[in-house]
Tab-separated table of C-alpha atoms in Angstrom:
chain	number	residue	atom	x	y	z
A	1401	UNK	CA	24.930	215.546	76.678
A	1402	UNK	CA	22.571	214.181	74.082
A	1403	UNK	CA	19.982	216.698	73.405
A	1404	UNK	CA	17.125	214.316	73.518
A	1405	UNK	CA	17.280	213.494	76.999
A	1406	UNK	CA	16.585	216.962	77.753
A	1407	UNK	CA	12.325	217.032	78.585
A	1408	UNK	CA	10.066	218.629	75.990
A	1409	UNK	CA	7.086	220.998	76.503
A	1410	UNK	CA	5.333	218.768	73.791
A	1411	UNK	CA	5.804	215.366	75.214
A	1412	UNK	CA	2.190	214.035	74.989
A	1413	UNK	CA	2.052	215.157	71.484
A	1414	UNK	CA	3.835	212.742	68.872
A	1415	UNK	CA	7.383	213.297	66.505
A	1416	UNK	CA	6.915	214.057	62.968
A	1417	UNK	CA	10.453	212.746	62.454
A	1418	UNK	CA	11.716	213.643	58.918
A	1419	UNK	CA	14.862	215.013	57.854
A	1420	UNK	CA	16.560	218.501	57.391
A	1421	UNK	CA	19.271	219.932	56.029
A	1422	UNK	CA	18.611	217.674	52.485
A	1423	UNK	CA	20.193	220.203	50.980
A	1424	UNK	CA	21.773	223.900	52.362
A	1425	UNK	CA	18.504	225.540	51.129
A	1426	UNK	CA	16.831	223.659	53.493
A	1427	UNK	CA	17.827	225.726	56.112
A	1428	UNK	CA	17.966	229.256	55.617
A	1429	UNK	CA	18.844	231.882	58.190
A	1430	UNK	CA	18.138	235.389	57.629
A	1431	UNK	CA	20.330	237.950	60.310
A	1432	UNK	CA	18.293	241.058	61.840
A	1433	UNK	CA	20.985	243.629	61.969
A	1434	UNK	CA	20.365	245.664	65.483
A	1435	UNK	CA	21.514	249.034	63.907
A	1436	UNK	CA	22.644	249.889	60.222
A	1437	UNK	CA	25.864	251.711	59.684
A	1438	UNK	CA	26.236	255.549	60.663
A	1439	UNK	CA	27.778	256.326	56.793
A	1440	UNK	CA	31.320	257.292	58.320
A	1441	UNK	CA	34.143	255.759	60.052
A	1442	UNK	CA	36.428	253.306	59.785
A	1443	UNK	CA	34.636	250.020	59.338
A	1444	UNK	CA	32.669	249.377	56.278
A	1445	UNK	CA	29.309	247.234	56.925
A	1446	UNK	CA	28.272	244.434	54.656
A	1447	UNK	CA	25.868	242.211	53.864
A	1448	UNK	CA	26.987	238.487	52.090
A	1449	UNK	CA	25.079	236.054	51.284
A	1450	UNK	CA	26.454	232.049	51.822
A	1451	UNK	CA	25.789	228.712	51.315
A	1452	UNK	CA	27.854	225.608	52.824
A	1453	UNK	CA	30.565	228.068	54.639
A	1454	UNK	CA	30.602	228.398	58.595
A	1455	UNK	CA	31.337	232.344	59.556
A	1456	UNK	CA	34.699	231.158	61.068
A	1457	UNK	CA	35.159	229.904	57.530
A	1458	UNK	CA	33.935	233.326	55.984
A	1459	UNK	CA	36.090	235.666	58.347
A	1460	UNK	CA	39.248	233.482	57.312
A	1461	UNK	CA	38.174	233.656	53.384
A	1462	UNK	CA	38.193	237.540	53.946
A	1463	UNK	CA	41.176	237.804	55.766
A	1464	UNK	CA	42.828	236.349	52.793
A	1465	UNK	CA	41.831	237.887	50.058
A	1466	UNK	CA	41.267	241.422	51.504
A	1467	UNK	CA	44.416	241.312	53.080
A	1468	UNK	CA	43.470	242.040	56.822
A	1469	UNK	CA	43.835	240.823	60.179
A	1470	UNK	CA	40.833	238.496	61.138
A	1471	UNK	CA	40.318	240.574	64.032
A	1472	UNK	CA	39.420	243.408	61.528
A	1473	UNK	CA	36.817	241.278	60.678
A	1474	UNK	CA	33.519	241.645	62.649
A	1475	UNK	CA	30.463	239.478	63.053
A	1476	UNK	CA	27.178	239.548	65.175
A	1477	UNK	CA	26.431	235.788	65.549
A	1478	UNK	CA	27.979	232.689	64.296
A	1479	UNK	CA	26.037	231.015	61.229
A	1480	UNK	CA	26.308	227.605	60.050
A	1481	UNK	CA	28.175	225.853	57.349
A	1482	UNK	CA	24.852	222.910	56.263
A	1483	UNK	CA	22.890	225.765	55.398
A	1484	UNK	CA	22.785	229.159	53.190
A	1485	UNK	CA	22.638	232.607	55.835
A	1486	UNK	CA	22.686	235.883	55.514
A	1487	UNK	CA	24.465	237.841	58.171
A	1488	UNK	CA	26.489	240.974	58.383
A	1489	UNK	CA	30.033	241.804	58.482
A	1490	UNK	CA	32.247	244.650	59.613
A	1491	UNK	CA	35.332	245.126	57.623
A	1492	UNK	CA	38.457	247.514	59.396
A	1493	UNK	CA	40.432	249.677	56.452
A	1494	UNK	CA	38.609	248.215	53.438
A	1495	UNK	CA	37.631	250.283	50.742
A	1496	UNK	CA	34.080	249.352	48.483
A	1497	UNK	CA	36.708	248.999	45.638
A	1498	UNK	CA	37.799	246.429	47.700
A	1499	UNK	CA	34.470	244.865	48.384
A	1500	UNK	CA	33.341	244.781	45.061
A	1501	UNK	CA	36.099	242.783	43.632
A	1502	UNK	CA	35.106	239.838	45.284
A	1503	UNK	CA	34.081	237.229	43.020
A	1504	UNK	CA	31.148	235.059	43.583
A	1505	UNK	CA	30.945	231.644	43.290
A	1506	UNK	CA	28.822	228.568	45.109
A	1507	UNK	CA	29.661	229.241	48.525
A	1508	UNK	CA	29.398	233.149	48.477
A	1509	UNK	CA	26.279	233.683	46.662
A	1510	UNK	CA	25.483	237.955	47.267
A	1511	UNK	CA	27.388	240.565	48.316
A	1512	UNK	CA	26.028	244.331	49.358
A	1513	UNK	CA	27.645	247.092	50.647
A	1514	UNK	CA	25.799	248.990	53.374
A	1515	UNK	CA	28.153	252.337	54.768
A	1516	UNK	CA	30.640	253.128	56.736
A	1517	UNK	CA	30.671	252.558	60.980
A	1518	UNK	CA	32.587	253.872	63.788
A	1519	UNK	CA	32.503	251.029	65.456
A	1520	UNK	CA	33.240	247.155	64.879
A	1521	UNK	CA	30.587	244.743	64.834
A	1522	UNK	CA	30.350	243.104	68.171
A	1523	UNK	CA	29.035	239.441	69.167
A	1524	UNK	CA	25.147	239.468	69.978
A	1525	UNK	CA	24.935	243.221	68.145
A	1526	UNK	CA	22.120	241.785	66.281
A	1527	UNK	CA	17.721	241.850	66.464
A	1528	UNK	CA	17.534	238.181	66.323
A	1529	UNK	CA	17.370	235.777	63.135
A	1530	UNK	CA	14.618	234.663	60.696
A	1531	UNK	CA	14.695	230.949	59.675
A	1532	UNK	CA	12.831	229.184	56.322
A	1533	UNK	CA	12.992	225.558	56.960
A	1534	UNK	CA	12.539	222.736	54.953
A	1535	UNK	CA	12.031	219.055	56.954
A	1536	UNK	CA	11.013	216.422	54.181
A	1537	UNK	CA	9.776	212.662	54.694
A	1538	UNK	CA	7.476	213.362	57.891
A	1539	UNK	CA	4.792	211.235	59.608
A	1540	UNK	CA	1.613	210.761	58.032
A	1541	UNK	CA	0.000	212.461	61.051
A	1542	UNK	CA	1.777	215.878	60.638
A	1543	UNK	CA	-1.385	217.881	59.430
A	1544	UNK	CA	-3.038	217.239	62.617
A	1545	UNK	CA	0.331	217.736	64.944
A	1546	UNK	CA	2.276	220.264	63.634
A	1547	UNK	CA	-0.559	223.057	64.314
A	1548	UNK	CA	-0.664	221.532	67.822
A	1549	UNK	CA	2.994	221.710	68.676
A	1550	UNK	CA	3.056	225.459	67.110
A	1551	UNK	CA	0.277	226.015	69.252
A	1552	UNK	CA	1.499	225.597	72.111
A	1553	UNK	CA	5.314	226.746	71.160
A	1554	UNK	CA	3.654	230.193	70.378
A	1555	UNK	CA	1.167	230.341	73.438
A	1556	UNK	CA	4.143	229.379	76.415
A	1557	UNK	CA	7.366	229.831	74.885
A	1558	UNK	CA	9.932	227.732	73.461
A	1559	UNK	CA	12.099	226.268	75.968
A	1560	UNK	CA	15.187	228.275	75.554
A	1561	UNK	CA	17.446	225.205	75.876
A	1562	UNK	CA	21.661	225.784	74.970
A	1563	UNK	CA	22.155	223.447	71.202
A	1564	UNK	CA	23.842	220.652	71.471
A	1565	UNK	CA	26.708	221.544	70.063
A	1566	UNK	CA	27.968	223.358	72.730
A	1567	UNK	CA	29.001	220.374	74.394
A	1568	UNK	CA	30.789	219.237	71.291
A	1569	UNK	CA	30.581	215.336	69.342
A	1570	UNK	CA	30.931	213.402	72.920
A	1571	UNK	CA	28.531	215.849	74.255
A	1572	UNK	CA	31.422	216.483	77.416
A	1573	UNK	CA	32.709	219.725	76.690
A	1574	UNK	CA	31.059	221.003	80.519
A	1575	UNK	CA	33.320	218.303	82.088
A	1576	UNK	CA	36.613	220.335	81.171
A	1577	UNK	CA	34.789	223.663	82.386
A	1578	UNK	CA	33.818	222.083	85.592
A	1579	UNK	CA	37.512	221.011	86.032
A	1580	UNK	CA	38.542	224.245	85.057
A	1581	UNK	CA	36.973	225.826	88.079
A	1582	UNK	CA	39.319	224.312	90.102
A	1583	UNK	CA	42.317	224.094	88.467
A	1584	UNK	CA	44.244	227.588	88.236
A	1585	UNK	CA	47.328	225.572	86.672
A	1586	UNK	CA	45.147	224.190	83.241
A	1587	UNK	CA	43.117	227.417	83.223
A	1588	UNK	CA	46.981	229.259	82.750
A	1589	UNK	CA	47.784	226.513	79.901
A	1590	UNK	CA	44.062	227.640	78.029
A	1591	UNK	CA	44.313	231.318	76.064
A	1592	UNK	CA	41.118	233.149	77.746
A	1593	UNK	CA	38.740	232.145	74.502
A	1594	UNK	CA	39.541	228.712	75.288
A	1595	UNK	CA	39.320	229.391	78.981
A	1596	UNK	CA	35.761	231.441	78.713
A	1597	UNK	CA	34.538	229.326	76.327
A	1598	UNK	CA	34.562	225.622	77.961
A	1599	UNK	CA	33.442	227.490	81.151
A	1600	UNK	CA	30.175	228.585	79.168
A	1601	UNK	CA	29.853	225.460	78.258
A	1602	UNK	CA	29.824	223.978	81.965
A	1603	UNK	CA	26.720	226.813	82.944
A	1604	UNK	CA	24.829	226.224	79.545
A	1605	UNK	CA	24.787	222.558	81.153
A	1606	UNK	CA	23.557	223.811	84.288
A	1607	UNK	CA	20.809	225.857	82.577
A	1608	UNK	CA	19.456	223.222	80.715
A	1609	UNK	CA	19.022	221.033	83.929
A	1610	UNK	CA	17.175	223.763	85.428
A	1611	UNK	CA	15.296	224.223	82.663
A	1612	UNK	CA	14.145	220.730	82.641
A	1613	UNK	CA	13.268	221.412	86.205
A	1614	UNK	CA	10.816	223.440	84.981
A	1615	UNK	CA	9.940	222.433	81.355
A	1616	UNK	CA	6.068	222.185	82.726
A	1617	UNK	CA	6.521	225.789	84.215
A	1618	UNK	CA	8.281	227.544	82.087
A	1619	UNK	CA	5.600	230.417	81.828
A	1620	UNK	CA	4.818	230.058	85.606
A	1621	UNK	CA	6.199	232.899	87.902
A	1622	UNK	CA	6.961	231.949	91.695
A	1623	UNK	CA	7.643	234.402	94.671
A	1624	UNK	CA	11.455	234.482	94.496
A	1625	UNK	CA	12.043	234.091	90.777
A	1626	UNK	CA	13.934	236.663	88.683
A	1627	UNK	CA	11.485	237.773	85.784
A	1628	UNK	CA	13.501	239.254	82.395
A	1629	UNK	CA	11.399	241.727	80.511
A	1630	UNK	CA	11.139	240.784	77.510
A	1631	UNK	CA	11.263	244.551	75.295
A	1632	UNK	CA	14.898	245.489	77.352
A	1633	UNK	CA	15.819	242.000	79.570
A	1634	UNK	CA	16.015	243.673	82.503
A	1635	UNK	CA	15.289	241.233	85.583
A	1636	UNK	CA	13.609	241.855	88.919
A	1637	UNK	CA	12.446	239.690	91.471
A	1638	UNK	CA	9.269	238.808	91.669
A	1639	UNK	CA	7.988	239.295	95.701
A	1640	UNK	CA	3.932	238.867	94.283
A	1641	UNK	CA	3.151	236.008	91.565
A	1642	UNK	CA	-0.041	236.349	91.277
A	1643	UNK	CA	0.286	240.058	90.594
A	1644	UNK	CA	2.870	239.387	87.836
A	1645	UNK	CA	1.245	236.348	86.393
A	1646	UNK	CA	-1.205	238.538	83.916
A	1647	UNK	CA	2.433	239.495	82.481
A	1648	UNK	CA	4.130	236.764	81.580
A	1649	UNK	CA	0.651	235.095	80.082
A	1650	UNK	CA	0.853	238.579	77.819
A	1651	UNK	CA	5.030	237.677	77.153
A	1652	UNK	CA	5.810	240.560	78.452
A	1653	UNK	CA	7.792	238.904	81.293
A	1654	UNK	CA	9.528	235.257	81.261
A	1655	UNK	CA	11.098	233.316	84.332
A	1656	UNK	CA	14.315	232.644	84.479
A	1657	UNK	CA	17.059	230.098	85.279
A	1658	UNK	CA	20.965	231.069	86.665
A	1659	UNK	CA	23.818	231.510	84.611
A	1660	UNK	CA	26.192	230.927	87.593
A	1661	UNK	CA	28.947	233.712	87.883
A	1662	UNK	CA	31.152	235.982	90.710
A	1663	UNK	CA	28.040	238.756	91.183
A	1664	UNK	CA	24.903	237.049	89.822
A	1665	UNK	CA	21.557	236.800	91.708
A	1666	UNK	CA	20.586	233.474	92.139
A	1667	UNK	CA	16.416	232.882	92.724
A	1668	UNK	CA	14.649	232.475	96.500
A	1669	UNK	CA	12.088	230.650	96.942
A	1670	UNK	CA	10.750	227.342	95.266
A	1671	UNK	CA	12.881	228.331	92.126
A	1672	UNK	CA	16.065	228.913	94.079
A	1673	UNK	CA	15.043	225.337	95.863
A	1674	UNK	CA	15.613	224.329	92.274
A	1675	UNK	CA	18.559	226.000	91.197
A	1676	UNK	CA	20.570	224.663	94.537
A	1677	UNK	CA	19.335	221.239	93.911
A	1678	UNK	CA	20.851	221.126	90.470
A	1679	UNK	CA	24.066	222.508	91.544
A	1680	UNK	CA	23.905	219.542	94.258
A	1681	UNK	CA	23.269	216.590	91.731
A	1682	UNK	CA	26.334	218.112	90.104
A	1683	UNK	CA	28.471	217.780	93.654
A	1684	UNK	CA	28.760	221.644	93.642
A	1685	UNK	CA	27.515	224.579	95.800
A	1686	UNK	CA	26.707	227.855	95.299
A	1687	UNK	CA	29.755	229.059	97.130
A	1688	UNK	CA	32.030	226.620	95.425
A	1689	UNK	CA	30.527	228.174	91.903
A	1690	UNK	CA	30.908	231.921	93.001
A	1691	UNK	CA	34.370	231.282	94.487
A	1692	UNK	CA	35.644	229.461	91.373
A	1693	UNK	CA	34.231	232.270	88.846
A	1694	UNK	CA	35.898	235.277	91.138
A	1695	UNK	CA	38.747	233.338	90.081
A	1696	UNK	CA	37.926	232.754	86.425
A	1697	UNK	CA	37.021	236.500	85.685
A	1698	UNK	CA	33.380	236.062	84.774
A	1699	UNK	CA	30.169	237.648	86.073
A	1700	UNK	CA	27.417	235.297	85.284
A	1701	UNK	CA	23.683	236.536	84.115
A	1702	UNK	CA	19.843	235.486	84.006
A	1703	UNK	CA	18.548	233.971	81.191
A	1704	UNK	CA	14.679	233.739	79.921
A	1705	UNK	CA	13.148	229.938	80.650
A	1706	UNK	CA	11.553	230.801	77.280
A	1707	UNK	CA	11.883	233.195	74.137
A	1708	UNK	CA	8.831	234.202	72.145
A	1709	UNK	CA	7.827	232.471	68.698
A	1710	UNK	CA	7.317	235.050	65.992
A	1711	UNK	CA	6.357	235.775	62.647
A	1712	UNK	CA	5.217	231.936	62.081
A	1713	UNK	CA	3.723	230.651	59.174
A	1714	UNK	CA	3.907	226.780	58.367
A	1715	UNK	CA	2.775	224.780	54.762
A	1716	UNK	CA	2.771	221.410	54.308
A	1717	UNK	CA	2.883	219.653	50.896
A	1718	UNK	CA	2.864	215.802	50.471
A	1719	UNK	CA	5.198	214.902	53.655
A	1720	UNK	CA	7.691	217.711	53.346
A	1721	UNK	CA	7.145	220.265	56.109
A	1722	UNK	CA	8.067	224.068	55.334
A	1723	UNK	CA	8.231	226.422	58.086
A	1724	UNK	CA	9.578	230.136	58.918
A	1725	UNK	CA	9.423	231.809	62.068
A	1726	UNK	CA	11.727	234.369	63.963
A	1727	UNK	CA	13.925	234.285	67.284
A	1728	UNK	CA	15.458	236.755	69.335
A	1729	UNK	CA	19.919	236.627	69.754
A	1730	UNK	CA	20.804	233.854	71.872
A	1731	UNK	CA	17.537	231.279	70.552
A	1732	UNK	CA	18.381	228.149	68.862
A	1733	UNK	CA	16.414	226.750	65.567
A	1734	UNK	CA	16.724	223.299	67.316
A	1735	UNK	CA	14.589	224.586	69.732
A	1736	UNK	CA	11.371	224.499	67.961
A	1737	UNK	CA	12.423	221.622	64.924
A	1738	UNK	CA	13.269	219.105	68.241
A	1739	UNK	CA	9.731	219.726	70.069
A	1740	UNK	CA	8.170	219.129	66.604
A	1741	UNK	CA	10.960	216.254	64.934
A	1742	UNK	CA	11.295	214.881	68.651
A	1743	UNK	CA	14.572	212.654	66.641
A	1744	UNK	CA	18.178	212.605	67.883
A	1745	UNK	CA	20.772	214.715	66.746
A	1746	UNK	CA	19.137	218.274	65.589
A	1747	UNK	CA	22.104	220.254	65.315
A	1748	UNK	CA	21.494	224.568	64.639
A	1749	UNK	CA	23.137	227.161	64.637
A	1750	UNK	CA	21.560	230.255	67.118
């Protein structure tokens, strides 16, 4: 599934091409912990600081040298390796002795301790990330299109596609979780991350093709759409559009599209219309889908058309483009660097 087929919000405005990740400091990602540690328990909460080392990377360093299980080890989000992050980490049975012996060296640049938890640190227990972006050798014309893009990109939304690399190098990772549905004998060959995780892949490729239903409405609400709020994400259905309308042009409220599942609501109305006719194109039906993830185990949820654009400030210097902004959990960097790039393979981490 190559990214760039996907429609962008931007499409009568031109690329600034360029390049990114020169360097690791050319993409820096900044983790906004959702809560800070209690100061007793059994887990001790960190900070670190890396450059050039995926977290998968990171959890199996600490395992090693710590001495602990990996699934002691507890992380919020996944970060990349082409890039320096800062993220934190829950640690099971590990003193701040412990902690403090770690050495330093090129890939692990800062360490800090922050306190003792009762709790492990979950997957999406986190306020969102802050990125600093560097994308050097752009178009002449970038003075004039970059403010336009970010214009818009802060007035609608960014499209809340999946990243590419979901669907892995071939881009057909959602072919084996489509299969999956229906075959109970492969499913019992995967262990359940395997299982779970090629099946997200197959709805994050449904998503995106309902997004791209709707890439020119993606801050229009229609009688029969679910609406997420955007301070909690709680969803209702929206029965009066042009009530709700003055909402969503505040952000307060965003459409959006199915991610398909055994007790999810799917939309009425003109964007249900939609969300059946994707499912079609893909030789499915809604049934098929429900039936299939009763089987699988998994619930299904909403998700927001759009996420909200924050804290942005942009400079531009010769033809090297610096940017920083913030996204909420779940957002993709690619998101906002392909609308403004509009280039083939922008790969980021969420």
């Amino acid at each position: 599934m190559e990214r760039l087929n996907e429609p962008f919000l931007t499409s009568d405005l031109p690329g600034i091409g360029g390049r990114i990740r020169s360097v690791p400091e050319d993409f820096q990602v900044e983790e906004r912990p959702l809560y800070l540690p209690c100061g007793e328990g059994e887990h001790l909460y960190i900070t670190i600081t890396k450059r050039g080392l995926s977290t998968p990377d990171l959890v199996r360093r600490l395992s090693s040298i710590l001495g602990i299980k990996a699934q002691a080890i507890g992380v919020a989000g996944l970060k990349d390796a082409r890039a320096v992050t800062t993220q934190m980490i829950s640690l099971q049975s590990v003193s701040p002795e412990q902690v403090a012996g770690l050495s330093l060296d090129h890939t692990i640049l800062n360490v800090t301790i922050l306190g003792r938890h009762r709790n492990r640190l979950r997957t999406g227990h986190h306020a969102g990330n802050r990125f600093r972006l560097t994308i050097r050798e752009v178009a002449g014309h970038a003075k004039d299109t970059v403010p336009a893009v970010l214009e818009r990109l802060a007035r609608r939304g960014i499209p809340n596609y999946f990243g590419p690399q979901r669907q892995g190098k071939d881009g057909a990772n959602y072919q084996t979780g489509a299969a999956l549905l229906h075959d109970a004998r492969r499913r019992e060959k995967m262990n359940r991350n395997q299982r779970i995780w090629y099946l997200n892949t197959y709805q994050s490729f449904l998503f995106n093709r309902i997004l791209a239903s709707r890439i020119d409405q993606i801050d229009r609400l229609f009688i029969g759409d679910w609406a997420m709020k955007q301070d909690n994400g709680a969803c209702f259905q929206v029965d009066d559009a042009e009530k709700e309308q003055p909402r969503a042009d505040r952000f307060e409220i965003s459409p959006t599209g199915i991610l398909f599942g055994s007790r999810v609501s799917w939309a009425g109305g003109e964007p249900g219309a939609i969300e059946e006719a994707v499912i079609t194109e893909t030789g499915a039906t809604k049934d098929s889908l429900i039936s299939a993830a009763k089987a699988c185990g998994f619930r299904g949820e909403r998700r927001a058309l759009r996420v909200p654009l924050t804290e942005l400030d942009w400079s531009l210097n010769g033809n090297v483009v610096t940017l920083s902004f913030g996204l909420p959990p779940g957002a993709y960097a690619t998101s906002v660097l392909r609308e403004l790039m509009k280039t083939p393979s922008i790969h980021s981490s969420s």
